[in-house]
Tab-separated table of C-alpha atoms in Angstrom:
chain	number	residue	atom	x	y	z
A	514	MET	CA	85.560	109.703	133.493
A	515	SER	CA	88.764	109.196	131.213
A	516	ALA	CA	89.004	110.952	127.660
A	517	MET	CA	89.272	115.047	129.241
A	518	SER	CA	88.312	117.389	131.189
A	519	ASN	CA	88.053	120.953	131.476
A	520	ASN	CA	91.408	121.480	132.745
A	521	ASN	CA	93.549	119.858	129.611
A	522	TRP	CA	91.635	119.790	126.316
A	523	ASP	CA	94.934	119.321	124.881
A	524	ARG	CA	92.925	116.762	124.781
A	525	ARG	CA	91.471	119.006	122.454
A	526	THR	CA	91.575	122.530	121.661
A	527	VAL	CA	88.843	125.316	120.957
A	528	MET	CA	87.434	124.854	117.851
A	529	ARG	CA	88.058	125.718	114.549
A	530	ALA	CA	84.701	126.909	113.047
A	531	ALA	CA	85.548	125.731	109.440
A	532	MET	CA	86.345	122.448	110.664
A	533	GLY	CA	83.523	122.341	113.330
A	534	LEU	CA	81.019	123.208	110.995
A	535	ALA	CA	81.907	120.294	108.615
A	536	ALA	CA	82.052	118.111	111.504
A	537	ALA	CA	78.479	119.144	113.282
A	538	GLY	CA	76.956	118.482	109.315
A	539	GLY	CA	77.195	114.812	110.361
A	540	LEU	CA	75.878	114.808	113.901
A	541	ALA	CA	72.299	113.911	113.390
A	542	ALA	CA	72.636	111.260	111.948
A	543	CYS	CA	75.130	109.233	114.564
A	544	GLY	CA	74.155	106.322	116.453
A	545	GLY	CA	71.791	106.532	119.167
A	546	ASN	CA	69.549	105.206	121.319
A	547	THR	CA	65.685	106.495	122.034
A	548	GLY	CA	63.789	105.557	125.108
A	549	ARG	CA	60.673	105.323	124.110
A	550	SER	CA	57.416	107.227	126.066
A	551	SER	CA	53.939	108.342	125.672
A	552	SER	CA	55.199	111.738	125.623
A	553	GLY	CA	54.902	113.645	122.114
A	554	ASP	CA	58.458	115.576	123.328
A	555	SER	CA	61.753	114.533	121.499
A	556	LEU	CA	64.772	115.297	123.242
A	557	THR	CA	68.945	114.805	122.349
A	558	GLN	CA	71.709	114.716	124.475
A	559	TYR	CA	75.284	114.885	123.663
A	560	PHE	CA	77.989	112.806	125.297
A	561	HIS	CA	81.354	112.673	124.465
A	562	ALA	CA	82.589	108.957	124.158
A	563	TYR	CA	83.843	107.445	127.546
A	564	GLY	CA	86.725	104.941	127.716
A	565	GLU	CA	85.319	102.865	130.503
A	566	ALA	CA	83.873	99.366	129.388
A	567	GLY	CA	79.711	100.114	130.114
A	568	THR	CA	79.414	103.419	129.879
A	569	GLU	CA	77.308	104.056	126.754
A	570	GLN	CA	75.255	101.351	127.599
A	571	ALA	CA	74.585	102.657	131.173
A	572	ILE	CA	73.822	106.603	129.551
A	573	LYS	CA	71.331	104.902	126.990
A	574	LYS	CA	69.978	102.686	129.761
A	575	TYR	CA	69.025	105.660	131.687
A	576	ALA	CA	67.512	107.456	129.090
A	577	LYS	CA	65.227	104.641	127.841
A	578	ALA	CA	64.162	104.725	131.510
A	579	TYR	CA	62.445	108.022	131.675
A	580	LYS	CA	59.388	108.376	130.351
A	581	GLY	CA	58.430	112.126	130.512
A	582	ALA	CA	60.137	112.044	126.707
A	583	ASN	CA	61.740	110.413	123.742
A	584	VAL	CA	65.385	111.089	125.013
A	585	THR	CA	68.270	110.145	121.760
A	586	THR	CA	71.722	109.933	123.111
A	587	GLN	CA	74.102	110.923	120.671
A	588	TRP	CA	77.715	109.039	121.708
A	589	ILE	CA	80.386	111.374	120.117
A	590	THR	CA	83.819	109.538	118.906
A	591	GLY	CA	87.106	111.427	118.379
A	592	SER	CA	88.874	113.333	121.174
A	593	ASN	CA	87.900	116.881	119.959
A	594	PHE	CA	84.625	116.513	121.476
A	595	GLU	CA	84.067	120.469	121.514
A	596	ASN	CA	84.968	120.711	118.070
A	597	LYS	CA	81.929	119.019	117.319
A	598	LEU	CA	79.503	120.164	120.254
A	599	PHE	CA	80.096	123.731	119.699
A	600	PRO	CA	79.419	124.286	116.164
A	601	ALA	CA	76.536	122.022	116.526
A	602	LEU	CA	74.602	124.050	119.179
A	603	LEU	CA	75.047	126.933	116.032
A	604	THR	CA	72.462	124.151	114.101
A	605	LYS	CA	68.644	123.053	114.099
A	606	ASN	CA	70.090	120.053	114.993
A	607	ALA	CA	71.842	121.377	118.288
A	608	PRO	CA	71.132	119.035	121.651
A	609	ASP	CA	68.590	119.951	124.222
A	610	VAL	CA	70.949	118.547	126.615
A	611	PHE	CA	74.822	118.256	126.697
A	612	GLU	CA	77.687	117.536	128.959
A	613	PHE	CA	80.699	119.589	129.402
A	614	HIS	CA	82.794	121.975	131.513
A	615	PRO	CA	81.373	125.457	133.095
A	616	GLN	CA	82.443	127.751	130.847
A	617	LEU	CA	81.270	131.589	131.480
A	618	GLN	CA	80.972	132.524	127.389
A	619	MET	CA	78.441	129.933	127.576
A	620	VAL	CA	76.445	131.582	130.096
A	621	THR	CA	76.827	135.389	128.492
A	622	SER	CA	76.144	134.306	125.622
A	623	GLY	CA	72.483	132.968	126.707
A	624	GLN	CA	73.468	129.466	125.549
A	625	VAL	CA	73.068	127.717	128.656
A	626	ALA	CA	69.958	127.679	130.954
A	627	ASP	CA	69.677	128.585	134.630
A	628	LEU	CA	69.191	125.740	136.093
A	629	SER	CA	68.751	127.209	140.048
A	630	ASP	CA	65.364	126.304	140.057
A	631	LEU	CA	66.183	122.593	139.625
A	632	ILE	CA	69.162	122.772	141.842
A	633	ASP	CA	68.264	125.002	144.899
A	634	PRO	CA	66.177	122.169	147.024
A	635	VAL	CA	69.022	120.031	146.850
A	636	LYS	CA	71.740	122.563	146.648
A	637	ASP	CA	73.466	121.698	150.260
A	638	ASP	CA	73.730	118.305	149.499
A	639	PHE	CA	76.410	119.312	146.524
A	640	ASN	CA	80.321	119.955	147.042
A	641	PRO	CA	80.222	123.823	147.828
A	642	ALA	CA	83.063	123.697	145.219
A	643	ASP	CA	81.050	122.366	142.754
A	644	ILE	CA	78.390	124.749	143.046
A	645	ALA	CA	80.753	127.728	143.238
A	646	SER	CA	82.133	126.728	139.852
A	647	HIS	CA	78.819	126.412	138.224
A	648	THR	CA	77.453	129.833	139.652
A	649	VAL	CA	77.487	133.570	137.705
A	650	ASP	CA	75.859	136.239	139.320
A	651	GLY	CA	73.945	134.031	141.914
A	652	LYS	CA	72.750	131.924	139.659
A	653	ILE	CA	73.566	128.182	138.921
A	654	TYR	CA	74.445	127.072	135.232
A	655	GLY	CA	75.132	123.165	134.639
A	656	ILE	CA	74.840	120.180	137.569
A	657	ARG	CA	78.083	118.492	138.290
A	658	MET	CA	77.536	114.899	137.499
A	659	ILE	CA	81.220	113.438	138.795
A	660	ASP	CA	84.479	114.773	140.226
A	661	ASP	CA	87.524	113.510	138.478
A	662	PRO	CA	90.825	113.740	140.980
A	663	GLN	CA	93.850	113.678	138.617
A	664	PHE	CA	97.448	112.684	140.143
A	665	PHE	CA	100.542	110.521	139.648
A	666	TYR	CA	100.566	106.435	139.472
A	667	TYR	CA	103.892	105.022	140.334
A	668	ARG	CA	105.112	101.552	141.227
A	669	PRO	CA	106.465	101.171	144.515
A	670	SER	CA	108.332	97.685	143.400
A	671	LEU	CA	109.940	100.071	141.166
A	672	PHE	CA	110.284	102.967	143.563
A	673	GLU	CA	112.196	100.242	146.628
A	674	LYS	CA	114.115	98.847	143.317
A	675	ALA	CA	116.068	102.139	142.500
A	676	LYS	CA	116.245	103.410	145.799
A	677	VAL	CA	114.137	106.409	145.554
A	678	GLU	CA	111.230	107.984	147.440
A	679	VAL	CA	107.642	109.490	146.642
A	680	PRO	CA	108.874	113.234	145.278
A	681	GLU	CA	107.641	116.170	147.574
A	682	THR	CA	109.058	118.682	145.548
A	683	LEU	CA	109.594	118.861	141.700
A	684	GLU	CA	113.341	118.336	141.941
A	685	ASP	CA	112.638	115.442	143.418
A	686	LEU	CA	110.339	113.860	140.835
A	687	ILE	CA	112.829	114.856	138.048
A	688	GLU	CA	115.682	113.016	140.121
A	689	ALA	CA	113.208	109.971	140.627
A	690	ILE	CA	112.266	109.760	137.104
A	691	ASN	CA	116.111	110.101	136.092
A	692	LYS	CA	116.568	107.044	138.179
A	693	LEU	CA	113.647	104.824	137.694
A	694	THR	CA	114.524	105.039	133.913
A	695	THR	CA	115.837	101.933	132.452
A	696	ASP	CA	116.848	100.412	128.894
A	697	LYS	CA	112.713	98.776	129.360
A	698	VAL	CA	111.169	101.398	131.185
A	699	LYS	CA	111.121	105.208	131.151
A	700	GLY	CA	110.786	107.119	134.557
A	701	ALA	CA	107.694	108.715	133.992
A	702	PHE	CA	104.694	109.658	131.318
A	703	LEU	CA	103.140	113.203	131.490
A	704	GLY	CA	100.993	112.587	128.450
A	705	ASN	CA	101.864	112.834	124.764
A	706	ASP	CA	102.629	116.726	124.534
A	707	ILE	CA	102.845	117.163	128.265
A	708	THR	CA	100.011	119.915	128.925
A	709	PRO	CA	97.890	117.400	131.233
A	710	VAL	CA	100.477	118.524	134.026
A	711	GLN	CA	100.264	122.694	132.985
A	712	SER	CA	97.704	123.469	135.450
A	713	PRO	CA	99.234	121.215	138.416
A	714	LEU	CA	102.426	123.066	137.872
A	715	ILE	CA	100.761	126.671	138.351
A	716	TRP	CA	99.288	125.471	141.366
A	717	SER	CA	102.069	123.801	142.769
A	718	ALA	CA	104.242	126.692	142.252
A	719	GLY	CA	101.769	128.589	144.324
A	720	ALA	CA	99.837	130.606	141.875
A	721	ASP	CA	96.766	130.085	139.597
A	722	THR	CA	95.112	130.684	136.661
A	723	LEU	CA	93.292	133.675	137.394
A	724	ASN	CA	92.998	135.316	140.851
A	725	ALA	CA	89.560	136.912	142.357
A	726	LYS	CA	89.725	139.703	140.170
A	727	ASN	CA	89.547	137.947	136.785
A	728	GLU	CA	93.804	138.900	136.610
A	729	ILE	CA	96.281	136.767	135.057
A	730	ALA	CA	97.820	134.639	138.263
A	731	TYR	CA	99.851	132.172	136.392
A	732	HIS	CA	102.824	134.659	135.180
A	733	THR	CA	105.553	134.276	138.105
A	734	ASP	CA	108.733	133.473	138.744
A	735	ALA	CA	107.972	130.009	140.360
A	736	VAL	CA	105.928	129.189	137.088
A	737	ALA	CA	108.917	129.916	134.782
A	738	ASP	CA	111.251	128.184	136.873
A	739	GLY	CA	108.706	125.239	136.737
A	740	LEU	CA	108.927	125.320	133.428
A	741	SER	CA	112.653	125.372	132.621
A	742	GLN	CA	112.733	121.937	135.019
A	743	LEU	CA	110.094	120.499	132.773
A	744	ARG	CA	112.058	121.227	129.787
A	745	LYS	CA	115.205	119.709	131.108
A	746	LEU	CA	113.045	116.597	131.575
A	747	PHE	CA	111.646	116.339	128.290
A	748	THR	CA	115.023	116.553	126.796
A	749	SER	CA	117.092	114.183	129.503
A	750	GLY	CA	115.452	110.997	127.768
A	751	ASN	CA	113.637	109.579	130.102
A	752	LEU	CA	110.282	110.610	129.779
A	753	LEU	CA	107.991	108.431	127.684
A	754	LEU	CA	106.935	109.934	124.376
A	755	ASP	CA	104.165	109.297	121.914
A	756	ALA	CA	102.796	106.562	123.367
A	757	PRO	CA	100.182	104.587	121.638
A	758	ALA	CA	97.067	105.825	123.880
A	759	ASP	CA	97.647	108.975	125.724
A	760	TRP	CA	97.671	109.994	129.340
A	761	TRP	CA	93.857	109.413	130.269
A	762	ASP	CA	94.400	105.741	129.333
A	763	PRO	CA	96.274	103.653	131.620
A	764	SER	CA	97.938	101.086	129.393
A	765	ALA	CA	101.235	102.934	129.126
A	766	PHE	CA	101.575	102.254	133.031
A	767	THR	CA	99.788	99.230	133.565
A	768	GLN	CA	102.009	97.028	130.519
A	769	GLY	CA	104.962	97.917	131.989
A	770	LEU	CA	106.332	100.906	129.669
A	771	THR	CA	106.860	103.592	132.332
A	772	ALA	CA	107.073	103.774	136.398
A	773	ILE	CA	105.343	106.816	136.979
A	774	GLN	CA	102.071	108.108	134.873
A	775	TRP	CA	99.899	111.060	135.228
A	776	CYS	CA	95.997	109.718	135.247
A	777	GLY	CA	92.545	110.088	136.588
A	778	MET	CA	91.024	108.416	139.358
A	779	TRP	CA	88.887	106.674	136.795
A	780	ALA	CA	91.308	104.568	135.606
A	781	MET	CA	92.248	102.861	139.358
A	782	PRO	CA	90.089	99.806	139.174
A	783	VAL	CA	91.801	98.674	135.938
A	784	ILE	CA	95.024	99.629	137.133
A	785	GLN	CA	94.521	97.717	140.417
A	786	LYS	CA	93.392	94.834	138.309
A	787	ALA	CA	96.266	94.678	136.425
A	788	LEU	CA	99.023	95.317	138.983
A	789	GLY	CA	97.611	94.015	142.135
A	790	ASP	CA	99.106	96.075	145.214
A	791	ASP	CA	101.771	97.375	143.482
A	792	VAL	CA	100.505	100.802	143.049
A	793	GLY	CA	100.569	104.108	144.947
A	794	ILE	CA	99.239	107.477	144.454
A	795	PHE	CA	100.815	110.891	144.847
A	796	PRO	CA	99.552	114.205	144.012
A	797	PHE	CA	102.040	117.041	141.616
A	798	PRO	CA	104.848	117.656	144.055
A	799	LYS	CA	105.069	121.388	145.169
A	800	VAL	CA	107.144	123.608	142.745
A	801	GLY	CA	109.769	126.302	144.886
A	802	ASP	CA	109.496	127.361	148.286
A	803	ALA	CA	105.947	128.715	148.318
A	804	GLY	CA	104.330	126.046	146.751
A	805	LYS	CA	102.029	123.279	147.654
A	806	PRO	CA	101.319	119.696	146.094
A	807	SER	CA	98.357	120.109	143.836
A	808	VAL	CA	95.178	117.656	142.490
A	809	VAL	CA	93.423	118.428	139.307
A	810	ASN	CA	89.473	118.080	139.675
A	811	GLY	CA	88.622	116.946	136.238
A	812	GLY	CA	85.134	116.152	136.048
A	813	TRP	CA	81.920	116.369	133.780
A	814	SER	CA	78.406	118.471	134.194
A	815	MET	CA	75.082	118.522	132.136
A	816	PHE	CA	73.745	121.323	130.638
A	817	VAL	CA	70.519	122.805	129.123
A	818	ASN	CA	70.627	124.479	125.968
A	819	ALA	CA	68.949	127.403	126.658
A	820	LYS	CA	67.725	127.600	122.817
A	821	SER	CA	66.279	124.367	122.591
A	822	LYS	CA	63.034	124.419	121.414
A	823	ASN	CA	61.843	122.183	124.165
A	824	LEU	CA	63.201	123.910	126.910
A	825	ASP	CA	61.152	122.951	129.658
A	826	ALA	CA	61.065	119.490	128.738
A	827	ALA	CA	64.728	119.370	128.628
A	828	LYS	CA	65.174	120.771	132.363
A	829	GLU	CA	62.465	118.028	133.299
A	830	TYR	CA	64.900	115.419	132.033
A	831	VAL	CA	68.157	116.817	133.740
A	832	LYS	CA	65.940	116.900	136.851
A	833	TRP	CA	65.035	113.547	136.595
A	834	LEU	CA	67.929	111.706	135.870
A	835	TRP	CA	70.899	114.106	137.734
A	836	ILE	CA	68.731	115.241	140.645
A	837	ASP	CA	66.168	112.813	141.401
A	838	GLN	CA	67.625	109.654	140.263
A	839	LYS	CA	70.461	109.129	142.917
A	840	GLU	CA	70.901	105.402	141.977
A	841	TYR	CA	71.679	106.145	138.608
A	842	GLN	CA	73.874	108.915	139.810
A	843	GLU	CA	75.718	106.461	141.997
A	844	ASP	CA	76.041	103.544	139.112
A	845	TRP	CA	77.441	106.351	136.892
A	846	ALA	CA	79.614	107.314	139.459
A	847	LEU	CA	81.122	103.819	140.896
A	848	SER	CA	80.574	101.087	138.331
A	849	TYR	CA	82.484	102.233	135.181
A	850	GLY	CA	86.037	103.268	136.944
A	851	PHE	CA	86.011	105.372	140.163
A	852	HIS	CA	85.095	108.790	140.603
A	853	ILE	CA	83.880	111.007	143.105
A	854	PRO	CA	79.723	111.903	143.483
A	855	PRO	CA	79.622	115.686	143.679
A	856	ARG	CA	76.711	114.838	146.060
A	857	THR	CA	77.086	114.268	149.503
A	858	SER	CA	74.648	112.110	150.705
A	859	ILE	CA	76.126	109.197	147.818
A	860	ALA	CA	79.775	110.147	148.434
A	861	GLU	CA	79.210	109.571	151.987
A	862	SER	CA	77.626	106.122	151.205
A	863	ALA	CA	80.234	105.017	148.585
A	864	THR	CA	81.940	101.767	150.132
A	865	LYS	CA	84.097	101.580	147.056
A	866	LEU	CA	85.723	104.548	147.899
A	867	LYS	CA	85.992	104.323	151.865
A	868	SER	CA	89.693	102.241	151.967
A	869	GLY	CA	92.544	101.092	150.138
A	870	LEU	CA	94.089	103.415	147.362
A	871	PRO	CA	90.577	104.797	146.506
A	872	ALA	CA	90.517	106.552	149.952
A	873	GLU	CA	93.764	107.636	149.255
A	874	GLY	CA	92.669	109.007	145.904
A	875	VAL	CA	89.483	110.946	147.678
A	876	LYS	CA	92.016	112.173	150.679
A	877	LEU	CA	94.280	114.216	148.009
A	878	PHE	CA	90.984	115.531	146.504
A	879	THR	CA	89.998	116.720	149.424
A	880	ASP	CA	93.430	118.287	150.827
A	881	TYR	CA	95.341	119.176	147.315
A	882	GLY	CA	92.219	119.454	144.735
A	883	HIS	CA	91.591	122.757	142.582
A	884	PHE	CA	88.069	123.139	140.917
A	885	ASP	CA	87.068	124.375	137.570
A	886	ASN	CA	87.013	128.179	137.267
A	887	ILE	CA	84.279	129.382	135.052
A	888	GLY	CA	86.197	132.406	133.783
A	889	TRP	CA	88.982	129.810	132.579
A	890	THR	CA	88.131	129.377	129.151
A	891	GLN	CA	88.958	126.796	126.160
A	892	ALA	CA	91.036	129.844	124.637
A	893	MET	CA	92.994	130.301	127.640
A	894	ILE	CA	93.787	126.626	128.007
A	895	ALA	CA	94.864	126.639	124.400
A	896	ALA	CA	97.337	130.059	125.193
A	897	VAL	CA	98.961	127.707	128.158
A	898	ASN	CA	99.238	124.537	126.086
A	899	ASP	CA	101.149	126.928	123.692
A	900	VAL	CA	103.015	127.497	126.515
A	901	ILE	CA	104.203	124.569	127.386
A	902	ALA	CA	104.570	123.582	123.407
A	903	ASN	CA	106.934	126.634	123.320
A	904	SER	CA	108.930	126.644	126.880
A	905	VAL	CA	109.002	122.632	127.401
A	906	ARG	CA	108.981	121.035	123.804
A	907	LYS	CA	110.681	123.530	122.106
A	908	ASN	CA	113.407	125.513	123.575
A	909	GLY	CA	112.017	128.914	123.756
A	910	SER	CA	112.196	131.218	126.865
A	911	PRO	CA	109.367	130.340	129.301
A	912	GLU	CA	109.382	134.245	130.303
A	913	ALA	CA	108.493	134.913	126.417
A	914	ALA	CA	106.169	131.739	126.042
A	915	LEU	CA	104.399	133.098	129.367
A	916	ASP	CA	104.454	136.987	127.514
A	917	ALA	CA	102.721	135.572	124.629
A	918	CYS	CA	100.299	133.713	127.007
A	919	ASP	CA	99.486	136.728	128.783
A	920	LYS	CA	98.491	138.352	125.496
A	921	LYS	CA	95.820	135.976	124.564
A	922	VAL	CA	94.677	135.356	127.796
A	923	ASN	CA	94.157	139.428	128.640
A	924	ALA	CA	92.418	139.694	125.161
A	925	GLU	CA	89.906	136.863	126.351
A	926	LEU	CA	89.518	138.203	129.579
A	927	LYS	CA	88.370	141.689	127.889
A	928	LYS	CA	86.131	140.059	125.680
A	929	LEU	CA	84.380	138.231	128.982
A	930	PHE	CA	84.940	141.518	131.738
A	931	GLY	CA	85.566	144.658	129.651
């Protein structure tokens, strides 16, 4: 859903301890909703504030329907959800249940509970890639709630007017952006700090964040060349920068400020309502001769705090909502924006995704989607954010920026893998 996924917490960086601990102090007092029950167990769940209307009410409705415990929902606003979540996990007010993305350090530190016993009976009904991205040493940590493809939206009428085709290469994309720019409309919006496209740039260059041996795989000549091309685009004056709302909000696109915008599938209903049939989508195009188009598969997963005083009750609640209640799972995926249900049985019956633009989004997800790598941590993501800052927004050498990133990422890899 809107607002932030693991691939770009540019939308979010890793917590600063002092800042995060200060923020954590007030979390227990945040407004919430309690599902009353006859049980003596009380549970707290953390969610970031989704942008789609009705999402907060939906989550609280689900919690209220649960009869096994009193479930309080903390709906946390602000753009740095992890800066509030991580410090809170170290306090007596830590949530019992929380949403986030698969992160290996949360497993190795014993922060998140093994949920294999909940998932194993229905494991074959989940997208295998979602299972793999949450698995460590054969154990499954976290239950995927939604899969959120991210790609480019564009206005076919503006493409026709400017006589440009749907881009197949990064060079094509830059040329199209330049031609689409007018005195009233910018060619494209890639996010206020450009970081939303950092992972697809890597994948579309035929590289990856890490390889199968958990070694750096992003530092290639093709990636460096792609960064140089983005720098030229950034300085061209043809990108929309400093938009009032960042990339996960489609308003820059729907209000006609830009001809192309990188955004998520969650925004599709709002975009279609605003623009009707004058909407198309395409993946991040290939970069270099060995490249291939790519689509980010963002999304959110539910985790249980392994250090919860109510561990068994927390697991029971998560099982009830995210395993047993398929009606709520379908509602969450399809009633508040469009998301792909990670469970095959629900996805197959999702009529809203079977035709038109939503079906095209599902196809891009299937053909070009890249899933979370549990070993690619927030600190590593922040290191690549710095690459974008130093080589695209500033005029630094891509190779020097990548070298500096390598040092940070290797330090993190050493902590995780020795």
